[in-house]
Coordinates of C-alpha atoms in Angstrom, one line a residue:
Chain F
M1 CA 127.4 101.7 135.0
L2 CA 127.9 104.3 137.6
S3 CA 125.9 102.5 140.2
R4 CA 127.9 99.4 139.5
N5 CA 131.1 101.1 140.0
W6 CA 129.7 102.7 143.1
R7 CA 128.7 99.3 144.5
H8 CA 132.1 97.9 143.6
L9 CA 133.8 100.8 145.5
C10 CA 131.6 100.3 148.5
R11 CA 132.4 96.6 148.6
R12 CA 136.1 97.3 148.3
Y13 CA 135.9 99.9 151.0
S14 CA 134.0 97.8 153.4
Q15 CA 136.5 95.0 153.0
A16 CA 139.4 97.4 153.3
V17 CA 138.4 98.2 156.8
T18 CA 138.6 94.6 157.9
F19 CA 141.8 93.2 156.5
R20 CA 144.2 96.1 156.2
T21 CA 146.0 98.3 158.6
T22 CA 147.8 101.5 157.9
E23 CA 150.3 101.0 160.7
A24 CA 153.4 100.4 158.6
S25 CA 155.9 100.5 161.4
P26 CA 156.4 97.1 163.1
A27 CA 157.4 98.7 166.4
Q28 CA 154.0 100.4 166.7
Q29 CA 151.9 97.3 165.9
N30 CA 149.9 95.8 168.7
E31 CA 147.6 92.9 169.6
K32 CA 144.6 94.6 168.1
Q33 CA 146.1 94.3 164.6
I34 CA 146.6 90.6 164.6
G35 CA 145.5 89.1 161.3
L36 CA 145.7 92.4 159.5
F37 CA 148.0 93.1 156.5
Y38 CA 150.3 96.0 156.4
T39 CA 152.1 97.1 153.3
M40 CA 155.8 97.4 153.3
N41 CA 157.4 100.4 151.8
Q42 CA 158.7 99.7 148.3
E43 CA 162.2 101.2 149.0
T44 CA 162.7 99.4 152.3
C45 CA 161.6 96.2 150.7
K46 CA 164.1 96.7 147.9
Q47 CA 166.9 97.5 150.3
L48 CA 166.2 94.5 152.6
F49 CA 165.1 91.8 150.3
S50 CA 166.4 92.5 146.8
Q51 CA 169.0 89.7 147.2
G52 CA 166.7 87.2 148.7
G53 CA 164.9 86.9 152.0
F54 CA 161.4 86.2 150.8
P55 CA 160.4 82.7 149.7
K56 CA 160.2 82.4 146.0
S57 CA 156.5 81.8 145.9
F58 CA 155.9 85.0 148.0
Q59 CA 158.2 86.9 145.7
K60 CA 155.9 85.9 142.8
Q61 CA 152.9 87.0 144.7
T62 CA 154.3 90.4 145.4
K63 CA 154.8 90.9 141.6
T64 CA 151.2 89.8 140.9
F65 CA 149.7 91.8 143.7
T66 CA 151.9 94.8 142.9
E67 CA 152.6 95.3 146.6
T68 CA 154.4 93.7 149.5
A69 CA 151.9 93.0 152.2
I70 CA 152.7 91.0 155.3
M71 CA 150.2 89.7 157.8
I72 CA 150.8 90.8 161.4
R73 CA 150.8 87.6 163.4
Q74 CA 151.2 86.6 167.0
P75 CA 154.7 85.1 166.9
A76 CA 156.2 88.3 165.3
L77 CA 154.4 90.5 167.9
D78 CA 155.7 88.3 170.7
L79 CA 159.2 88.5 169.4
I80 CA 159.1 92.3 169.0
N81 CA 157.8 92.6 172.6
C82 CA 160.5 90.2 173.8
I83 CA 163.2 92.1 172.1
K84 CA 161.9 95.5 173.4
S85 CA 161.8 94.3 177.0
S86 CA 165.0 92.3 177.1
D87 CA 168.2 93.6 178.7
F88 CA 171.0 94.2 176.1
N89 CA 173.8 94.0 178.7
K90 CA 173.1 90.3 179.2
P91 CA 174.4 87.7 176.7
A92 CA 172.5 87.7 173.4
I93 CA 169.2 85.8 173.5
R94 CA 168.7 83.2 170.8
Y95 CA 165.2 82.7 169.4
V96 CA 164.4 79.7 167.3
L97 CA 161.4 79.8 165.0
Y98 CA 159.9 76.5 164.3
G99 CA 156.7 75.2 162.7
E100 CA 155.2 73.0 160.0
K101 CA 156.1 73.6 156.3
G102 CA 154.5 76.7 154.8
T103 CA 153.3 78.3 158.1
G104 CA 155.3 81.5 157.6
K105 CA 158.6 81.1 159.4
S106 CA 160.5 83.0 156.7
L107 CA 157.8 85.7 156.5
T108 CA 157.9 86.1 160.3
M109 CA 161.6 86.6 160.0
A110 CA 161.1 89.1 157.2
H111 CA 158.7 91.0 159.5
L112 CA 161.3 91.0 162.3
L113 CA 163.9 92.2 159.8
H114 CA 161.7 95.1 158.9
Y115 CA 161.5 95.9 162.6
A116 CA 165.2 95.6 163.0
H117 CA 165.8 97.9 160.0
E118 CA 163.5 100.6 161.4
D119 CA 165.1 100.3 164.9
G120 CA 168.6 100.9 163.5
Y121 CA 170.1 97.5 164.1
L122 CA 173.1 96.3 162.1
I123 CA 171.5 93.4 160.2
V124 CA 173.4 90.1 159.6
H125 CA 170.9 88.1 157.6
V126 CA 171.4 84.8 155.8
P127 CA 168.4 84.3 153.5
W128 CA 168.7 80.5 153.2
V129 CA 171.5 78.4 154.4
S130 CA 170.7 75.5 152.1
E131 CA 171.6 77.8 149.2
W132 CA 175.2 77.4 150.3
L133 CA 175.3 73.8 151.4
R134 CA 172.7 71.9 149.4
R135 CA 172.2 73.8 146.1
L136 CA 174.6 72.9 143.3
P137 CA 174.3 75.3 140.3
R138 CA 176.7 74.9 137.5
S139 CA 178.7 77.9 138.6
K140 CA 179.3 76.6 142.1
E141 CA 182.9 77.3 142.9
M142 CA 184.9 75.6 145.7
S143 CA 188.5 75.9 146.8
N144 CA 190.5 74.7 149.7
S145 CA 190.8 77.3 152.4
Q146 CA 194.2 79.0 152.9
T147 CA 193.6 79.9 156.5
H148 CA 191.6 77.0 157.9
E149 CA 193.3 73.6 157.6
G150 CA 191.2 71.0 155.8
C151 CA 188.3 73.4 155.2
V152 CA 186.5 74.3 152.0
D153 CA 185.8 77.8 150.8
L154 CA 182.7 78.9 148.9
P155 CA 184.0 82.2 147.5
L156 CA 181.2 83.1 145.2
D157 CA 178.5 82.5 147.8
A158 CA 180.5 84.4 150.4
A159 CA 180.9 87.3 148.0
S160 CA 177.2 87.4 147.1
W161 CA 176.4 87.3 150.8
L162 CA 178.7 90.3 151.4
L163 CA 176.8 92.1 148.7
H164 CA 173.6 91.3 150.5
F165 CA 175.1 92.5 153.8
K166 CA 176.2 95.7 152.1
G167 CA 172.8 96.3 150.6
Q168 CA 171.0 95.8 153.8
N169 CA 173.2 98.0 155.9
Q170 CA 173.9 100.8 153.4
H171 CA 172.9 103.6 155.8
I172 CA 175.0 102.3 158.7
L173 CA 178.0 101.6 156.6
K174 CA 177.9 104.9 154.9
T175 CA 178.4 106.9 158.1
G176 CA 181.7 105.1 158.6
E177 CA 181.5 105.1 162.4
L178 CA 182.2 101.4 162.6
K179 CA 185.9 100.8 162.5
V180 CA 188.0 97.7 162.1
S181 CA 189.9 97.0 165.3
K182 CA 193.0 95.2 164.0
E183 CA 195.0 94.8 160.9
Y184 CA 194.2 92.1 158.4
V185 CA 196.9 91.0 156.0
W186 CA 195.4 89.2 152.9
S187 CA 198.5 89.0 150.8
K188 CA 201.9 90.7 150.3
R189 CA 200.3 93.8 148.8
E190 CA 196.8 93.7 150.1
K191 CA 195.9 94.5 153.7
T192 CA 193.2 96.2 155.7
E193 CA 194.6 98.5 158.3
A194 CA 193.3 98.9 161.8
G195 CA 190.9 101.8 162.0
A196 CA 189.6 101.5 158.4
P197 CA 185.9 101.7 158.1
L198 CA 183.9 98.4 158.0
A199 CA 182.7 99.2 154.5
Q200 CA 186.2 99.0 153.2
L201 CA 186.5 95.4 154.5
V202 CA 183.2 94.5 152.8
E203 CA 184.3 96.1 149.6
H204 CA 187.5 94.1 149.6
G205 CA 185.6 90.9 149.9
I206 CA 183.4 91.8 147.0
S207 CA 186.2 92.9 144.7
R208 CA 188.6 90.1 145.6
V209 CA 186.4 87.1 145.6
K210 CA 189.3 84.9 146.4
Y211 CA 189.4 86.2 150.0
A212 CA 185.6 86.5 150.4
C213 CA 185.3 83.7 152.9
D214 CA 188.1 85.1 155.1
V215 CA 186.6 88.5 154.8
V216 CA 183.3 87.1 156.1
D217 CA 185.1 85.5 158.9
A218 CA 186.9 88.7 159.8
L219 CA 183.7 90.8 159.4
I220 CA 181.7 88.6 161.8
K221 CA 184.5 88.8 164.4
E222 CA 184.6 92.6 164.0
I223 CA 180.8 92.9 164.3
K224 CA 180.9 90.8 167.5
T225 CA 183.5 93.0 169.1
L226 CA 181.9 96.2 167.9
S227 CA 178.5 95.3 169.3
H228 CA 180.1 93.9 172.5
N229 CA 181.7 97.4 172.9
K230 CA 178.3 99.0 172.5
Q231 CA 179.2 100.7 169.2
C232 CA 176.3 99.2 167.4
K233 CA 173.5 96.8 168.1
T234 CA 173.2 93.7 166.0
F235 CA 170.3 91.7 164.6
V236 CA 171.3 88.2 163.4
A237 CA 168.8 86.4 161.3
I238 CA 169.6 83.0 159.8
D239 CA 166.9 81.1 157.9
G240 CA 167.1 77.3 157.7
F241 CA 169.8 77.2 160.4
N242 CA 169.4 73.4 160.9
S243 CA 171.0 72.9 157.6
F244 CA 174.4 73.4 159.3
F245 CA 173.8 70.3 161.4
Y246 CA 172.7 67.8 158.8
P247 CA 175.5 65.2 158.7
V248 CA 176.5 65.7 155.0
T249 CA 176.2 68.4 152.4
R250 CA 175.7 68.0 148.7
L251 CA 179.2 69.4 148.1
S252 CA 182.0 67.1 147.2
T253 CA 185.7 67.9 146.7
P254 CA 187.5 67.1 143.4
T255 CA 188.6 63.8 144.9
K256 CA 184.9 62.9 145.3
K257 CA 185.0 63.1 149.0
K258 CA 181.7 64.2 150.6
V259 CA 182.1 67.5 152.5
K260 CA 180.6 67.7 156.0
P261 CA 179.0 71.0 157.0
E262 CA 181.6 71.7 159.7
E263 CA 184.3 71.5 157.0
V264 CA 182.9 74.6 155.2
T265 CA 184.5 77.8 156.4
L266 CA 181.2 79.7 156.4
T267 CA 179.7 77.2 158.8
T268 CA 182.4 77.7 161.4
T269 CA 182.0 81.5 161.0
F270 CA 178.3 81.4 161.6
M271 CA 178.6 78.9 164.4
E272 CA 180.9 81.5 166.1
L273 CA 178.2 84.1 165.5
T274 CA 175.4 82.2 167.1
K275 CA 177.3 81.6 170.4
N276 CA 176.0 83.7 173.3
D277 CA 179.4 84.9 174.4
W278 CA 178.6 88.5 173.3
T279 CA 176.1 91.1 174.2
N280 CA 174.0 93.8 172.6
A281 CA 172.5 91.5 170.0
V282 CA 169.4 89.6 169.0
I283 CA 169.9 86.2 167.4
L284 CA 166.9 84.9 165.4
L285 CA 167.2 81.5 163.8
S286 CA 164.8 79.2 162.1
A287 CA 164.6 75.4 162.1
D288 CA 162.9 74.4 158.8
Q289 CA 162.0 71.0 157.5
L290 CA 162.6 72.2 154.0
A291 CA 166.3 73.0 154.7
V292 CA 167.1 69.3 155.0
P293 CA 166.4 66.4 152.6
D294 CA 163.3 64.3 152.7
D295 CA 164.6 61.6 154.9
H296 CA 164.9 63.9 157.9
Q297 CA 161.5 65.7 157.8
E298 CA 159.5 63.5 160.1
S299 CA 158.9 66.2 162.7
H300 CA 159.1 70.0 162.8
F301 CA 160.4 70.3 166.3
P302 CA 163.8 71.9 166.9
R303 CA 165.2 69.0 168.9
Y304 CA 164.7 66.7 165.9
L305 CA 165.7 69.1 163.2
L306 CA 168.8 70.5 165.0
Y307 CA 170.1 67.1 166.1
K308 CA 171.6 66.8 169.5
K309 CA 174.7 68.8 168.4
G310 CA 172.8 71.8 167.3
F311 CA 170.4 71.7 170.2
E312 CA 173.4 71.7 172.6
H313 CA 175.1 74.5 170.6
L314 CA 172.0 76.7 170.9
D315 CA 170.9 75.7 174.4
P316 CA 169.5 77.8 176.1
F317 CA 167.2 79.3 173.5
V318 CA 163.7 80.6 173.2
P319 CA 161.5 78.5 170.9
V320 CA 158.8 80.4 169.1
E321 CA 156.2 78.4 167.2
V322 CA 154.7 79.7 164.0
G323 CA 151.4 78.0 163.6
R324 CA 148.6 77.7 161.1
Y325 CA 146.0 80.4 160.5
S326 CA 143.5 81.0 163.2
E327 CA 139.8 81.6 162.3
K328 CA 140.3 85.3 162.2
E329 CA 143.5 85.2 160.3
F330 CA 142.1 82.9 157.7
L331 CA 139.1 85.2 157.1
S332 CA 141.2 88.3 156.7
C333 CA 143.6 86.4 154.4
A334 CA 140.7 85.2 152.3
S335 CA 139.3 88.7 152.0
Y336 CA 142.7 90.1 151.2
Y337 CA 143.0 87.5 148.3
R338 CA 139.6 88.5 147.1
D339 CA 140.6 92.1 147.1
R340 CA 143.7 91.3 145.1
L341 CA 141.6 89.2 142.7
W342 CA 143.5 86.1 143.6
L343 CA 140.5 84.3 144.9
R344 CA 137.1 84.5 143.3
G345 CA 133.8 82.7 143.2
P346 CA 131.0 82.2 145.7
P347 CA 131.7 82.7 149.4
E348 CA 131.1 79.0 150.2
I349 CA 134.5 78.3 148.5
D350 CA 136.1 79.8 151.5
T351 CA 134.8 77.1 153.9
E352 CA 135.8 74.5 151.4
L353 CA 139.3 75.8 151.0
K354 CA 139.6 76.1 154.8
F355 CA 139.0 72.4 155.1
T356 CA 141.2 71.3 152.1
S357 CA 144.1 73.5 153.1
A358 CA 143.8 72.8 156.8
C359 CA 144.4 76.6 157.4
N360 CA 148.0 76.2 156.3
P361 CA 149.0 79.5 154.8
Y362 CA 151.1 78.2 151.9
R363 CA 148.7 75.5 150.9
F364 CA 145.8 78.0 151.0
M365 CA 147.7 80.3 148.7
E366 CA 148.5 77.4 146.4
Q367 CA 145.0 76.1 146.3
C368 CA 143.6 79.5 145.4
A369 CA 145.9 79.7 142.4
P370 CA 143.9 77.8 139.8
L371 CA 140.5 79.1 140.9
Chain W
M1 CA 127.2 80.0 126.8
N2 CA 125.3 76.8 127.0
T3 CA 127.2 74.7 129.5
L4 CA 125.0 71.7 129.0
R5 CA 126.4 71.1 125.6
I6 CA 129.8 70.4 126.8
L7 CA 128.9 67.9 129.5
P8 CA 130.3 64.4 129.1
K9 CA 127.8 62.0 127.7
Y10 CA 127.0 60.3 130.9
C11 CA 126.0 63.4 132.7
C12 CA 122.5 64.2 131.4
K13 CA 119.9 63.0 129.0
K14 CA 119.9 66.1 126.9
T15 CA 123.5 65.6 125.8
Q16 CA 122.8 62.0 125.0
R17 CA 120.0 62.9 122.6
F18 CA 122.2 65.4 121.0
C19 CA 125.1 63.1 120.5
R20 CA 122.8 60.3 119.3
L21 CA 124.3 57.9 121.7
P22 CA 122.3 54.9 122.9
V23 CA 120.1 56.1 125.7
S24 CA 121.4 54.3 128.7
Q25 CA 122.1 55.4 132.2
N26 CA 125.4 53.7 132.4
R27 CA 128.7 55.4 132.6
F28 CA 131.2 54.2 129.9
Y29 CA 133.7 51.8 131.4
A30 CA 136.7 50.6 129.4
R31 CA 136.7 47.3 131.2
P32 CA 134.0 45.1 132.6
T33 CA 132.9 46.3 136.0
S34 CA 131.3 44.7 139.0
F35 CA 128.2 46.7 138.6
P36 CA 125.2 45.2 136.8
D37 CA 123.4 47.2 134.1
F38 CA 120.5 48.3 136.3
F39 CA 122.7 50.2 138.7
Q40 CA 122.0 53.9 138.3
N41 CA 124.7 56.6 138.0
P42 CA 125.2 58.7 141.2
V43 CA 123.8 62.2 141.4
F44 CA 126.7 64.0 143.0
R45 CA 126.0 67.7 142.3
K46 CA 124.1 69.6 145.0
E47 CA 122.1 71.4 142.3
D48 CA 121.0 68.1 140.7
Q49 CA 120.0 66.7 144.0
A50 CA 117.9 69.8 144.7
K51 CA 116.3 69.3 141.3
L52 CA 115.5 65.7 142.1
V53 CA 113.8 66.8 145.3
E54 CA 111.7 69.3 143.5
T55 CA 110.6 67.0 140.7
T56 CA 110.0 64.2 143.2
D57 CA 112.2 61.8 141.3
L58 CA 114.0 61.2 144.4
S59 CA 111.6 58.5 145.6
K60 CA 112.2 56.6 142.4
L61 CA 116.0 56.7 142.7
A62 CA 115.8 55.8 146.4
A63 CA 114.5 52.4 145.5
V64 CA 117.2 51.4 142.9
P65 CA 120.8 50.6 143.6
V66 CA 123.3 53.3 142.7
K67 CA 126.9 53.1 141.7
P68 CA 129.5 54.9 143.9
P69 CA 130.7 58.2 142.4
A70 CA 134.2 58.2 140.9
V71 CA 137.0 60.1 142.5
Y72 CA 136.6 63.1 140.2
E73 CA 132.9 63.3 140.7
T74 CA 132.7 65.7 143.6
C75 CA 130.2 68.1 145.0
S76 CA 133.0 70.6 145.4
A77 CA 132.1 74.2 144.5
Y78 CA 134.7 74.3 141.8
H79 CA 133.9 71.1 140.0
D80 CA 133.8 71.6 136.3
P81 CA 133.1 68.8 133.8
L82 CA 134.9 70.5 131.0
V83 CA 138.0 71.1 133.0
N84 CA 137.9 67.4 133.9
K85 CA 137.6 66.5 130.3
V86 CA 140.6 68.6 129.4
I87 CA 142.6 67.0 132.2
N88 CA 141.8 63.6 130.9
H89 CA 143.0 64.6 127.4
V90 CA 146.2 66.0 128.9
M91 CA 146.8 62.7 130.8
E92 CA 149.2 60.2 129.6
M93 CA 149.7 56.7 130.9
G94 CA 147.1 57.2 133.5
K95 CA 149.1 59.8 135.4
K96 CA 146.1 61.9 136.4
Q97 CA 147.6 63.8 139.3
L98 CA 150.4 65.0 137.0
A99 CA 147.9 66.0 134.3
R100 CA 145.8 67.8 136.9
S101 CA 148.7 69.7 138.3
L102 CA 149.8 70.8 134.8
V103 CA 146.3 72.1 133.9
E104 CA 146.1 73.9 137.3
K105 CA 149.5 75.5 136.8
A106 CA 148.3 76.7 133.4
F107 CA 145.3 78.2 135.1
E108 CA 147.6 79.9 137.5
N109 CA 149.7 81.3 134.7
I110 CA 146.5 82.6 133.0
K111 CA 145.5 84.3 136.2
R112 CA 148.8 85.9 136.7
I113 CA 149.0 87.2 133.1
Q114 CA 145.4 88.6 133.3
I115 CA 145.8 90.2 136.7
E116 CA 149.0 91.9 135.5
R117 CA 147.1 93.2 132.5
Y118 CA 144.3 94.3 134.8
H119 CA 146.6 96.4 136.9
L120 CA 148.2 97.9 133.8
A121 CA 144.9 98.9 132.2
S122 CA 144.2 102.5 132.9
T123 CA 140.4 102.9 132.4
A124 CA 137.6 101.0 134.2
E125 CA 136.2 100.0 130.9
E126 CA 139.3 98.3 129.8
K127 CA 139.5 96.6 133.1
N128 CA 136.0 95.3 132.8
K129 CA 136.9 93.7 129.5
I130 CA 139.7 91.6 130.9
E131 CA 138.5 88.1 131.8
L132 CA 140.2 87.1 135.1
N133 CA 138.5 83.7 135.6
P134 CA 140.8 81.1 134.1
K135 CA 138.0 78.6 133.8
K136 CA 135.9 81.1 131.8
V137 CA 138.9 81.6 129.6
L138 CA 139.1 77.9 129.0
H139 CA 135.4 77.7 128.2
L140 CA 135.7 80.6 125.8
A141 CA 138.8 79.2 124.2
I142 CA 137.2 75.8 123.5
E143 CA 134.0 77.4 122.3
N144 CA 136.1 79.5 119.8
S145 CA 138.1 76.6 118.5
K146 CA 135.2 74.2 117.9
P147 CA 134.8 73.5 114.2
L148 CA 131.3 73.6 112.7
L149 CA 132.0 71.4 109.7
Q150 CA 134.2 68.4 108.9
L151 CA 135.7 66.7 105.9
S152 CA 135.1 63.0 105.5
P153 CA 136.8 61.0 102.7
I154 CA 134.3 59.3 100.5
K155 CA 135.3 57.1 97.5
R156 CA 133.3 57.6 94.3
G157 CA 134.4 56.2 90.9
G158 CA 137.9 55.2 92.2
I159 CA 138.6 58.7 93.4
T160 CA 138.5 59.7 97.1
Y161 CA 136.8 63.0 97.6
Q162 CA 137.1 65.1 100.7
V163 CA 133.4 65.7 101.4
P164 CA 132.2 68.4 103.8
G165 CA 129.5 67.6 106.2
P166 CA 128.0 68.4 109.6
I167 CA 130.0 67.5 112.7
T168 CA 128.6 66.1 115.9
E169 CA 128.9 68.1 119.0
K170 CA 131.0 65.5 120.6
R171 CA 133.5 65.3 117.8
S172 CA 133.9 69.0 117.5
L173 CA 134.6 69.2 121.3
F174 CA 137.2 66.4 120.8
L175 CA 138.8 68.2 117.9
A176 CA 138.9 71.5 119.7
I177 CA 140.7 70.0 122.7
K178 CA 143.0 68.0 120.5
W179 CA 144.0 71.0 118.5
L180 CA 144.6 73.0 121.5
L181 CA 146.9 70.3 122.9
E182 CA 148.7 69.8 119.6
A183 CA 149.3 73.6 119.3
T184 CA 150.7 73.5 122.8
N185 CA 153.0 70.7 122.2
E186 CA 154.6 72.5 119.2
K187 CA 156.8 74.4 121.5
E188 CA 160.5 74.9 122.2
R189 CA 161.9 72.3 124.5
T190 CA 162.8 74.9 127.1
I191 CA 159.3 76.2 127.5
H192 CA 157.1 74.3 129.9
F193 CA 153.7 72.9 129.1
P194 CA 151.7 75.1 131.5
E195 CA 153.2 78.2 130.2
Q196 CA 152.5 77.4 126.6
F197 CA 149.1 76.0 127.3
A198 CA 148.2 79.3 129.1
W199 CA 149.2 81.3 126.1
E200 CA 147.3 79.1 123.7
L201 CA 144.2 79.3 125.8
L202 CA 144.4 83.1 126.0
D203 CA 145.0 83.3 122.2
A204 CA 142.1 81.1 121.4
A205 CA 139.8 82.9 123.9
N206 CA 140.8 86.1 122.1
N207 CA 139.8 84.5 118.8
T208 CA 143.4 84.5 117.5
G209 CA 146.2 82.1 117.4
K210 CA 147.1 78.8 115.8
V211 CA 144.1 76.8 116.8
V212 CA 141.5 79.4 115.6
K213 CA 143.5 79.6 112.3
K214 CA 143.3 75.8 112.0
K215 CA 139.6 75.9 112.5
Q216 CA 139.2 78.6 109.9
D217 CA 141.4 76.7 107.4
L218 CA 139.1 73.7 107.8
H219 CA 136.0 75.8 107.2
R220 CA 137.7 77.3 104.1
Q221 CA 138.5 73.8 102.8
C222 CA 134.9 72.8 103.4
E223 CA 133.7 75.8 101.5
A224 CA 136.0 75.0 98.6
N225 CA 134.8 71.4 98.5
R226 CA 131.1 72.3 98.6
A227 CA 130.7 70.9 95.1
Y228 CA 131.3 67.4 96.4
A229 CA 128.7 67.8 99.2
H230 CA 126.1 65.7 97.3
Y231 CA 128.4 62.6 97.5
R232 CA 127.3 62.3 101.1
W233 CA 124.0 60.8 100.0
Q234 CA 124.6 59.8 96.4

């Protein structure tokens, strides 16, 4: 019994050397750690991703594995290096993540968010744009916008996003250093005065859901001016950004008229945010095939997914490809899954899985599931 | 566990003798095929091929025509005939891909449940007890739900008696899978098949649950009707 346990321990330990790294701070990670997993702190994880941000399947894995481990990969390291060495007095640089389905664009974004969180950025993160434009739960609420002529508001979505924003930036909002620059009048009795802390504006949006969309609009404008005035640095991350440019959304008005994405107030707000007319910010976007319906998934390249309109809106941007696993990454991932008891069986299974999954991270994870 | 006993009939001679099937090398086809009778079944497992090389039967096989293997007959490392059988039982209207995905999802659920239990268990002994391999769970579940006896209606003097008797290996395998699926389909409409199937398999592997109870009921009935046993030959 003892010898068996001992052997077990030895095996575990010998694997632990190869696929894990103790370097939990993304800013300190370097090229040597490519392909290794680092474990994210539970509390940070809860703060950043409790309201979404991880893909659903990954969320499930974290529960099964009882930890949140992310692989350190080349695109994320490149991006961190780029951000570190870029000049923040110049207009904001836009990075666009692209790649095949299931290669880890969202997880690369999560890695970068962790970096931004540690580096003290103000995070403006949209977990999944299609959640607003393409998903229709029963409780979807729509109303005509009071401030934008001919536009549609999504008050519930906007309010839940404000909650997400508040959760992610607790520590920055608590200090109350960020002030609102001008007065906003919502109704006869309600108004946010100039000089009030930013947290108050967010609170107002959450408690008065009716004005949530306008609050988001105001908040984004405030953030832009604040970071332009060097009062904070901002990290914008929007997953599934190309969803804003697909010609129609799933939403329809009570008169059965299909809503176009540019007729949604949230779209105009985030279009404004992704322009490069401000400084002291990083803008990270992703173009994902899964964000648009099946008929527009032929290619994973940004020009195809963003359409001409989106491409011209973002131009110039830095494309960052997230690819499939390399040999080394695959090996480390397989040994990680073995350690977490997700993959078992003889070692020849690895080679077989490598062929059948074509080194695609998501497919590899999925094919390990029934084994 | 003797894995040979659960092989489908066309896989090896031992099973065929056991099931008292006509000894023929032919795979069972529902419809006429283009292959004449003398075509041999393919040997698609690497182990079997190695055995052929050892016993020098290879030269004999090399001279006769061989059928192409079916899609599900692979040399993949995780090929399992019993799993294949269960998938075929789950299948409706020939939708095999759907059936396969359902069974695989059930396996995934089993794995998640068991891994969670594994992490919750405090001592190493408890951890060792937990079976993490979903395929082993399936094998165990089916082994536990196989009946050993069956009742067959026999008419004597105008009265139909339920007469207990032995059951063939094949029939008991069939009943085990059938009962498992019946128990799974007795579920709420909102619960999905893979979820319920996972629970049933885990229950049966643990020697508890609806299916094992059904088996025990059958055994009890057989025991009660043992007085009629002589009708089998009288």
